[in-house]
Amino acid sequence: MQRARIGGSSTSIVPHKRTVVEHAYAFEDDMEAVDMNAAAAASKISILHVTPKPIRGPVGRRPKMWDGQQPEKHMSKNETQSLDTLNNYITELGNAYTAARDANDPSAEELRKRLVDARGTLKGLRKKNEQYLAEQELTQRPIRAMDDVVQLACSAESLWLGAARWQKLRRGEFLPP
């Protein structure tokens, strides 16, 4: 019997050559990372995704339908305020708060709270509006690009590729099925 070795390590210092199977698994991992990045980029463009079919029946609820003929049915009274109206309201509140504060009126604190709330509402509306415009821009990019391609193909090759439908979609008009 040999004596046990003292010291050293059980790991080899010779570089390990990967087997074909290990190489294939490493390649798959790299491809998964690329796919994940591509999926993350594509997930930002909502028009490229097919919406899932909603669950019907007692388990799911019916998605909200937009009735374009009667929009007032879906809007609350305060929801349709414009930014200008809100700006005027904030200006009036600011003037009232300044006057109440200078007169040491006890209602000044209440006015200040209402002013802060109104400013927060205005800031939120502006942010939502910017997000909506950015999302619309992102949605319109592939539509504009495809419309340009279809227009060039139609003019150069005298093909009919549905150029009229692409133009309608680009303008945001209703497209019948």
Coordinates of N, CA and C in Angstrom, one line a residue:
M1 N 0.8 -1.2 0.0 CA 0.0 0.0 0.0 C 0.9 1.2 0.0
Q2 N 0.3 2.2 -0.7 CA 1.1 3.5 -0.7 C 0.6 4.4 0.4
R3 N 1.6 5.2 0.8 CA 1.2 6.1 1.9 C 0.4 7.3 1.3
A4 N -0.4 7.9 2.2 CA -1.2 9.1 1.8 C -0.2 10.2 1.5
R5 N -0.5 11.0 0.5 CA 0.3 12.1 0.2 C 0.0 13.3 1.1
I6 N 1.0 14.0 1.5 CA 0.8 15.1 2.3 C 1.0 16.4 1.5
G7 N 0.1 17.3 1.7 CA 0.3 18.6 1.0 C -0.2 18.5 -0.5
G8 N -0.1 19.6 -1.2 CA -0.5 19.6 -2.6 C -2.0 19.9 -2.7
S9 N -2.5 19.7 -3.9 CA -3.9 19.9 -4.1 C -4.4 18.8 -5.0
S10 N -5.7 18.6 -5.0 CA -6.3 17.5 -5.8 C -6.6 18.1 -7.2
T11 N -6.5 19.4 -7.4 CA -6.9 20.0 -8.7 C -5.7 20.0 -9.6
S12 N -5.9 19.8 -10.9 CA -4.8 19.7 -11.8 C -4.5 21.1 -12.3
I13 N -3.3 21.4 -12.7 CA -2.9 22.7 -13.2 C -2.9 22.6 -14.7
V14 N -3.1 21.5 -15.3 CA -3.2 21.3 -16.8 C -4.6 21.9 -17.2
P15 N -4.7 22.7 -18.2 CA -6.0 23.3 -18.6 C -6.9 22.1 -19.1
H16 N -8.2 22.2 -18.7 CA -9.1 21.2 -19.1 C -9.7 21.5 -20.5
K17 N -9.6 20.5 -21.4 CA -10.1 20.7 -22.7 C -11.6 20.3 -22.7
R18 N -12.5 21.2 -23.2 CA -13.9 21.0 -23.1 C -14.3 19.9 -24.1
T19 N -15.2 19.1 -23.7 CA -15.7 18.0 -24.6 C -16.7 18.7 -25.5
V20 N -17.1 17.9 -26.5 CA -18.1 18.4 -27.5 C -19.4 18.7 -26.8
V21 N -19.8 17.9 -25.9 CA -21.1 18.2 -25.2 C -21.0 19.4 -24.4
E22 N -19.9 19.6 -23.6 CA -19.7 20.9 -22.8 C -19.7 22.1 -23.7
H23 N -19.1 22.0 -24.9 CA -19.0 23.1 -25.9 C -20.4 23.4 -26.4
A24 N -21.2 22.4 -26.7 CA -22.6 22.6 -27.1 C -23.4 23.3 -26.1
Y25 N -23.3 22.8 -24.8 CA -24.0 23.5 -23.8 C -23.6 24.9 -23.6
A26 N -22.3 25.2 -23.7 CA -21.9 26.6 -23.6 C -22.4 27.5 -24.7
F27 N -22.5 26.9 -25.9 CA -23.1 27.6 -27.0 C -24.5 27.9 -26.8
E28 N -25.3 26.9 -26.3 CA -26.7 27.1 -26.0 C -26.9 28.2 -25.0
D29 N -26.0 28.3 -24.0 CA -26.1 29.3 -22.9 C -25.9 30.7 -23.6
D30 N -24.9 30.8 -24.5 CA -24.7 32.1 -25.1 C -25.9 32.5 -26.0
M31 N -26.5 31.5 -26.7 CA -27.6 31.8 -27.5 C -28.8 32.2 -26.7
E32 N -29.0 31.6 -25.5 CA -30.1 32.0 -24.6 C -29.9 33.4 -24.2
A33 N -28.7 33.8 -23.9 CA -28.4 35.2 -23.4 C -28.8 36.2 -24.6
V34 N -28.4 35.8 -25.8 CA -28.7 36.7 -26.9 C -30.2 36.7 -27.1
D35 N -30.9 35.6 -27.0 CA -32.4 35.6 -27.2 C -33.0 36.4 -26.1
M36 N -32.5 36.3 -24.9 CA -33.1 37.1 -23.8 C -33.0 38.6 -24.1
N37 N -31.8 39.0 -24.6 CA -31.6 40.4 -24.9 C -32.6 40.9 -26.0
A38 N -32.7 40.0 -27.0 CA -33.6 40.4 -28.1 C -35.0 40.4 -27.7
A39 N -35.4 39.5 -26.8 CA -36.8 39.4 -26.3 C -37.0 40.7 -25.4
A40 N -36.1 41.1 -24.7 CA -36.2 42.3 -23.8 C -36.4 43.5 -24.7
A41 N -35.7 43.6 -25.8 CA -35.8 44.7 -26.7 C -37.1 44.7 -27.4
A42 N -37.6 43.5 -27.8 CA -38.8 43.4 -28.5 C -40.0 43.6 -27.6
S43 N -39.9 43.3 -26.3 CA -41.0 43.4 -25.4 C -41.4 44.9 -25.2
K44 N -40.6 45.8 -25.6 CA -40.9 47.2 -25.5 C -41.8 47.7 -26.6
I45 N -41.9 47.0 -27.7 CA -42.7 47.4 -28.8 C -44.0 46.6 -28.7
S46 N -45.1 47.2 -28.3 CA -46.3 46.4 -28.0 C -47.0 45.9 -29.3
I47 N -46.8 46.6 -30.4 CA -47.4 46.2 -31.7 C -46.9 44.9 -32.2
L48 N -45.7 44.5 -31.8 CA -45.1 43.2 -32.3 C -45.6 42.0 -31.5
H49 N -46.4 42.2 -30.5 CA -46.9 41.1 -29.7 C -48.3 40.8 -30.0
V50 N -48.6 39.5 -30.0 CA -50.0 39.1 -30.1 C -50.6 39.1 -28.7
T51 N -51.7 39.8 -28.6 CA -52.3 39.8 -27.2 C -52.9 38.5 -26.9
P52 N -52.8 38.0 -25.6 CA -53.4 36.7 -25.3 C -54.9 36.8 -25.3
K53 N -55.5 35.6 -25.6 CA -56.9 35.6 -25.6 C -57.4 35.7 -24.2
P54 N -58.4 36.6 -23.9 CA -58.8 36.7 -22.6 C -59.7 35.5 -22.1
I55 N -59.6 35.2 -20.9 CA -60.4 34.1 -20.3 C -61.9 34.5 -20.3
R56 N -62.7 33.7 -20.8 CA -64.2 34.0 -20.7 C -64.9 33.3 -19.6
G57 N -66.0 33.7 -19.3 CA -66.8 33.0 -18.3 C -66.6 33.5 -16.9
P58 N -67.0 32.8 -15.9 CA -67.0 33.3 -14.5 C -65.6 33.5 -14.0
V59 N -64.6 32.9 -14.6 CA -63.2 33.0 -14.0 C -62.6 34.3 -14.4
G60 N -62.8 34.8 -15.6 CA -62.2 36.0 -16.0 C -63.3 37.1 -16.2
R61 N -62.8 38.3 -16.2 CA -63.8 39.4 -16.5 C -63.6 39.9 -17.9
R62 N -64.7 40.4 -18.4 CA -64.7 40.9 -19.8 C -63.8 42.1 -19.9
P63 N -62.9 42.2 -20.9 CA -62.1 43.4 -21.1 C -62.9 44.6 -21.4
K64 N -62.4 45.8 -21.0 CA -63.1 47.0 -21.2 C -63.2 47.3 -22.7
M65 N -64.4 47.6 -23.2 CA -64.6 47.9 -24.6 C -64.8 49.4 -24.7
W66 N -64.2 50.0 -25.8 CA -64.3 51.4 -26.0 C -65.4 51.6 -27.0
D67 N -66.4 52.4 -26.6 CA -67.5 52.8 -27.5 C -67.2 54.2 -28.0
G68 N -66.7 54.1 -29.3 CA -66.2 55.4 -29.9 C -67.3 56.4 -30.2
Q69 N -68.6 55.9 -30.2 CA -69.7 56.8 -30.5 C -70.1 57.6 -29.3
Q70 N -69.9 57.0 -28.1 CA -70.4 57.6 -26.9 C -69.2 57.7 -25.9
P71 N -68.2 58.6 -26.1 CA -67.1 58.6 -25.2 C -67.4 59.2 -23.8
E72 N -68.5 60.0 -23.8 CA -68.8 60.6 -22.5 C -69.3 59.6 -21.5
K73 N -69.8 58.4 -22.0 CA -70.2 57.4 -21.2 C -69.1 56.8 -20.3
H74 N -67.9 56.9 -20.8 CA -66.7 56.2 -20.2 C -65.9 57.2 -19.4
M75 N -66.1 58.5 -19.5 CA -65.3 59.5 -18.9 C -66.0 60.0 -17.6
S76 N -65.3 60.3 -16.6 CA -65.8 60.9 -15.4 C -65.8 62.4 -15.6
K77 N -66.4 63.2 -14.8 CA -66.5 64.6 -15.0 C -65.1 65.3 -14.8
N78 N -64.3 64.8 -13.9 CA -63.0 65.5 -13.6 C -61.9 64.9 -14.5
E79 N -62.2 63.8 -15.2 CA -61.1 63.2 -15.9 C -60.7 64.0 -17.2
T80 N -61.6 64.8 -17.7 CA -61.4 65.5 -19.0 C -60.8 66.9 -18.8
Q81 N -60.3 67.2 -17.6 CA -59.7 68.5 -17.4 C -58.4 68.6 -18.2
S82 N -58.3 69.8 -18.8 CA -57.0 70.0 -19.6 C -55.9 70.5 -18.7
L83 N -54.7 70.5 -19.2 CA -53.6 70.9 -18.4 C -53.7 72.4 -18.1
D84 N -54.3 73.2 -19.1 CA -54.4 74.6 -18.9 C -55.4 74.9 -17.7
T85 N -56.5 74.2 -17.7 CA -57.4 74.4 -16.6 C -56.8 74.1 -15.2
L86 N -56.0 73.0 -15.2 CA -55.3 72.7 -14.0 C -54.2 73.7 -13.6
N87 N -53.5 74.2 -14.6 CA -52.6 75.3 -14.4 C -53.2 76.6 -13.8
N88 N -54.4 76.9 -14.3 CA -55.1 78.1 -13.8 C -55.6 77.8 -12.4
Y89 N -56.0 76.6 -12.1 CA -56.4 76.3 -10.7 C -55.3 76.4 -9.7
I90 N -54.1 75.9 -10.2 CA -52.9 76.0 -9.3 C -52.5 77.4 -9.1
T91 N -52.6 78.3 -10.1 CA -52.3 79.7 -10.0 C -53.2 80.4 -8.9
E92 N -54.6 80.0 -9.1 CA -55.5 80.6 -8.1 C -55.2 80.1 -6.7
L93 N -54.9 78.9 -6.6 CA -54.6 78.3 -5.2 C -53.4 79.0 -4.6
G94 N -52.4 79.2 -5.5 CA -51.1 79.8 -5.0 C -51.4 81.2 -4.6
N95 N -52.2 82.0 -5.3 CA -52.5 83.4 -4.9 C -53.3 83.4 -3.6
A96 N -54.3 82.5 -3.5 CA -55.1 82.4 -2.3 C -54.2 82.0 -1.1
Y97 N -53.3 81.0 -1.3 CA -52.4 80.6 -0.2 C -51.5 81.7 0.3
T98 N -50.9 82.5 -0.7 CA -50.0 83.6 -0.4 C -50.8 84.7 0.4
A99 N -52.0 85.0 0.0 CA -52.8 86.0 0.7 C -53.2 85.5 2.1
A100 N -53.5 84.2 2.3 CA -53.9 83.7 3.6 C -52.7 83.6 4.5
R101 N -51.6 83.2 3.9 CA -50.3 83.1 4.8 C -49.9 84.5 5.3
D102 N -50.0 85.5 4.4 CA -49.6 86.9 4.8 C -50.6 87.4 5.9
A103 N -51.8 87.0 5.8 CA -52.8 87.5 6.8 C -52.9 86.6 8.1
N104 N -52.0 85.6 8.1 CA -52.0 84.6 9.3 C -53.3 84.0 9.4
D105 N -53.9 83.6 8.3 CA -55.3 82.9 8.4 C -55.1 81.5 8.7
P106 N -55.9 80.9 9.5 CA -55.8 79.4 9.8 C -56.0 78.5 8.6
S107 N -56.7 79.0 7.6 CA -57.0 78.2 6.5 C -55.8 78.1 5.5
A108 N -54.7 78.7 5.8 CA -53.5 78.7 5.0 C -53.0 77.3 4.8
E109 N -52.9 76.6 5.9 CA -52.4 75.2 5.9 C -53.2 74.3 5.0
E110 N -54.5 74.5 5.0 CA -55.4 73.7 4.2 C -55.2 74.1 2.7
L111 N -55.1 75.3 2.4 CA -54.8 75.8 1.0 C -53.4 75.3 0.6
R112 N -52.5 75.2 1.5 CA -51.1 74.7 1.1 C -51.2 73.2 0.7
K113 N -52.0 72.5 1.5 CA -52.1 71.0 1.2 C -52.8 70.8 -0.2
R114 N -53.9 71.6 -0.4 CA -54.6 71.5 -1.7 C -53.7 71.9 -2.9
L115 N -52.8 72.9 -2.6 CA -51.9 73.4 -3.7 C -50.9 72.3 -4.0
V116 N -50.3 71.6 -2.9 CA -49.3 70.6 -3.1 C -50.0 69.4 -3.9
D117 N -51.2 69.0 -3.5 CA -51.9 68.0 -4.2 C -52.2 68.3 -5.6
A118 N -52.6 69.5 -5.9 CA -52.8 69.9 -7.3 C -51.5 69.9 -8.1
R119 N -50.4 70.3 -7.5 CA -49.1 70.3 -8.2 C -48.7 68.8 -8.5
G120 N -49.0 68.0 -7.5 CA -48.7 66.5 -7.8 C -49.5 65.9 -8.9
T121 N -50.8 66.3 -8.9 CA -51.7 65.8 -10.0 C -51.2 66.3 -11.3
L122 N -50.8 67.6 -11.4 CA -50.3 68.1 -12.7 C -49.0 67.4 -13.1
K123 N -48.1 67.2 -12.2 CA -46.9 66.5 -12.5 C -47.2 65.1 -13.0
G124 N -48.1 64.4 -12.3 CA -48.4 63.1 -12.7 C -49.1 63.0 -14.1
L125 N -49.9 64.0 -14.4 CA -50.6 64.1 -15.7 C -49.5 64.3 -16.8
R126 N -48.6 65.2 -16.5 CA -47.6 65.5 -17.5 C -46.7 64.3 -17.8
K127 N -46.4 63.6 -16.7 CA -45.5 62.4 -16.9 C -46.3 61.3 -17.7
K128 N -47.6 61.1 -17.3 CA -48.4 60.1 -18.1 C -48.5 60.5 -19.6
N129 N -48.6 61.8 -19.8 CA -48.7 62.3 -21.2 C -47.4 62.0 -21.9
E130 N -46.3 62.3 -21.3 CA -45.0 62.0 -21.9 C -44.8 60.5 -22.2
Q131 N -45.2 59.7 -21.2 CA -45.1 58.2 -21.4 C -46.0 57.8 -22.6
Y132 N -47.2 58.3 -22.7 CA -48.1 58.0 -23.7 C -47.5 58.4 -25.1
L133 N -47.0 59.6 -25.2 CA -46.4 60.0 -26.4 C -45.2 59.2 -26.8
A134 N -44.3 58.8 -25.8 CA -43.2 58.0 -26.1 C -43.6 56.6 -26.6
E135 N -44.6 56.1 -26.0 CA -45.1 54.8 -26.4 C -45.7 54.8 -27.8
Q136 N -46.4 55.9 -28.1 CA -47.0 56.1 -29.4 C -45.9 56.2 -30.5
E137 N -44.8 56.9 -30.1 CA -43.7 57.0 -31.1 C -43.1 55.7 -31.3
L138 N -42.9 54.9 -30.2 CA -42.3 53.6 -30.4 C -43.2 52.6 -31.2
T139 N -44.5 52.8 -31.0 CA -45.4 51.9 -31.8 C -45.4 52.3 -33.3
Q140 N -45.3 53.6 -33.5 CA -45.4 54.1 -34.9 C -44.1 53.9 -35.7
R141 N -43.0 53.7 -35.1 CA -41.7 53.5 -35.8 C -41.8 52.3 -36.8
P142 N -42.1 51.1 -36.4 CA -42.2 50.0 -37.3 C -43.3 50.2 -38.4
I143 N -44.4 50.8 -38.0 CA -45.4 51.1 -39.0 C -44.9 52.0 -40.1
R144 N -44.2 53.1 -39.7 CA -43.7 54.1 -40.7 C -42.7 53.4 -41.5
A145 N -41.8 52.6 -40.9 CA -40.8 51.9 -41.7 C -41.4 50.9 -42.7
M146 N -42.4 50.2 -42.3 CA -43.0 49.2 -43.2 C -43.8 50.0 -44.3
D147 N -44.4 51.1 -44.0 CA -45.1 51.9 -45.0 C -44.1 52.4 -46.0
D148 N -43.0 52.9 -45.6 CA -41.9 53.4 -46.5 C -41.5 52.3 -47.5
V149 N -41.3 51.1 -46.9 CA -40.8 49.9 -47.7 C -41.9 49.6 -48.7
V150 N -43.2 49.5 -48.3 CA -44.3 49.2 -49.2 C -44.4 50.2 -50.3
Q151 N -44.3 51.5 -49.9 CA -44.4 52.6 -50.9 C -43.2 52.5 -52.0
L152 N -42.0 52.2 -51.5 CA -40.9 52.1 -52.4 C -41.1 50.9 -53.3
A153 N -41.5 49.8 -52.8 CA -41.8 48.6 -53.6 C -42.9 48.8 -54.6
C154 N -43.9 49.5 -54.2 CA -45.0 49.7 -55.1 C -44.6 50.7 -56.3
S155 N -43.8 51.7 -55.9 CA -43.4 52.6 -57.0 C -42.3 52.1 -57.9
A156 N -41.4 51.2 -57.4 CA -40.3 50.7 -58.2 C -40.7 49.5 -59.0
E157 N -41.5 48.6 -58.4 CA -41.8 47.4 -59.1 C -43.3 47.3 -59.6
S158 N -44.0 48.3 -59.4 CA -45.5 48.3 -59.8 C -46.2 47.1 -59.2
L159 N -45.9 46.9 -57.9 CA -46.6 45.8 -57.2 C -47.7 46.4 -56.3
W160 N -48.7 45.6 -56.0 CA -49.7 46.1 -55.1 C -49.5 45.3 -53.8
L161 N -49.1 46.0 -52.8 CA -48.8 45.3 -51.5 C -49.7 45.9 -50.4
G162 N -50.8 46.5 -50.7 CA -51.6 47.0 -49.7 C -51.2 48.4 -49.2
A163 N -50.6 49.2 -50.2 CA -50.1 50.5 -49.8 C -51.1 51.4 -49.2
A164 N -52.3 51.3 -49.6 CA -53.4 52.2 -49.1 C -53.7 51.8 -47.6
R165 N -53.7 50.5 -47.3 CA -53.9 50.1 -45.9 C -52.7 50.6 -45.0
W166 N -51.5 50.5 -45.5 CA -50.4 50.9 -44.7 C -50.4 52.4 -44.5
Q167 N -50.8 53.1 -45.5 CA -50.9 54.6 -45.3 C -52.0 54.9 -44.2
K168 N -53.1 54.2 -44.3 CA -54.2 54.4 -43.3 C -53.7 54.1 -41.9
L169 N -53.0 53.0 -41.8 CA -52.4 52.6 -40.5 C -51.4 53.6 -40.0
R170 N -50.6 54.1 -40.9 CA -49.7 55.1 -40.5 C -50.3 56.4 -40.0
R171 N -51.5 56.8 -40.6 CA -52.2 58.0 -40.2 C -53.0 57.7 -38.9
G172 N -53.2 56.4 -38.5 CA -53.9 56.1 -37.3 C -55.4 56.0 -37.6
E173 N -55.8 55.8 -38.9 CA -57.2 55.6 -39.2 C -57.7 54.2 -38.9
F174 N -59.0 54.0 -38.9 CA -59.6 52.7 -38.7 C -59.4 51.8 -39.9
L175 N -58.9 50.6 -39.6 CA -58.7 49.6 -40.6 C -59.7 48.5 -40.5
P176 N -60.6 48.3 -41.5 CA -61.6 47.2 -41.4 C -60.8 45.9 -41.6
P177 N -61.3 44.8 -41.0 CA -60.6 43.5 -41.1 C -60.6 43.0 -42.5

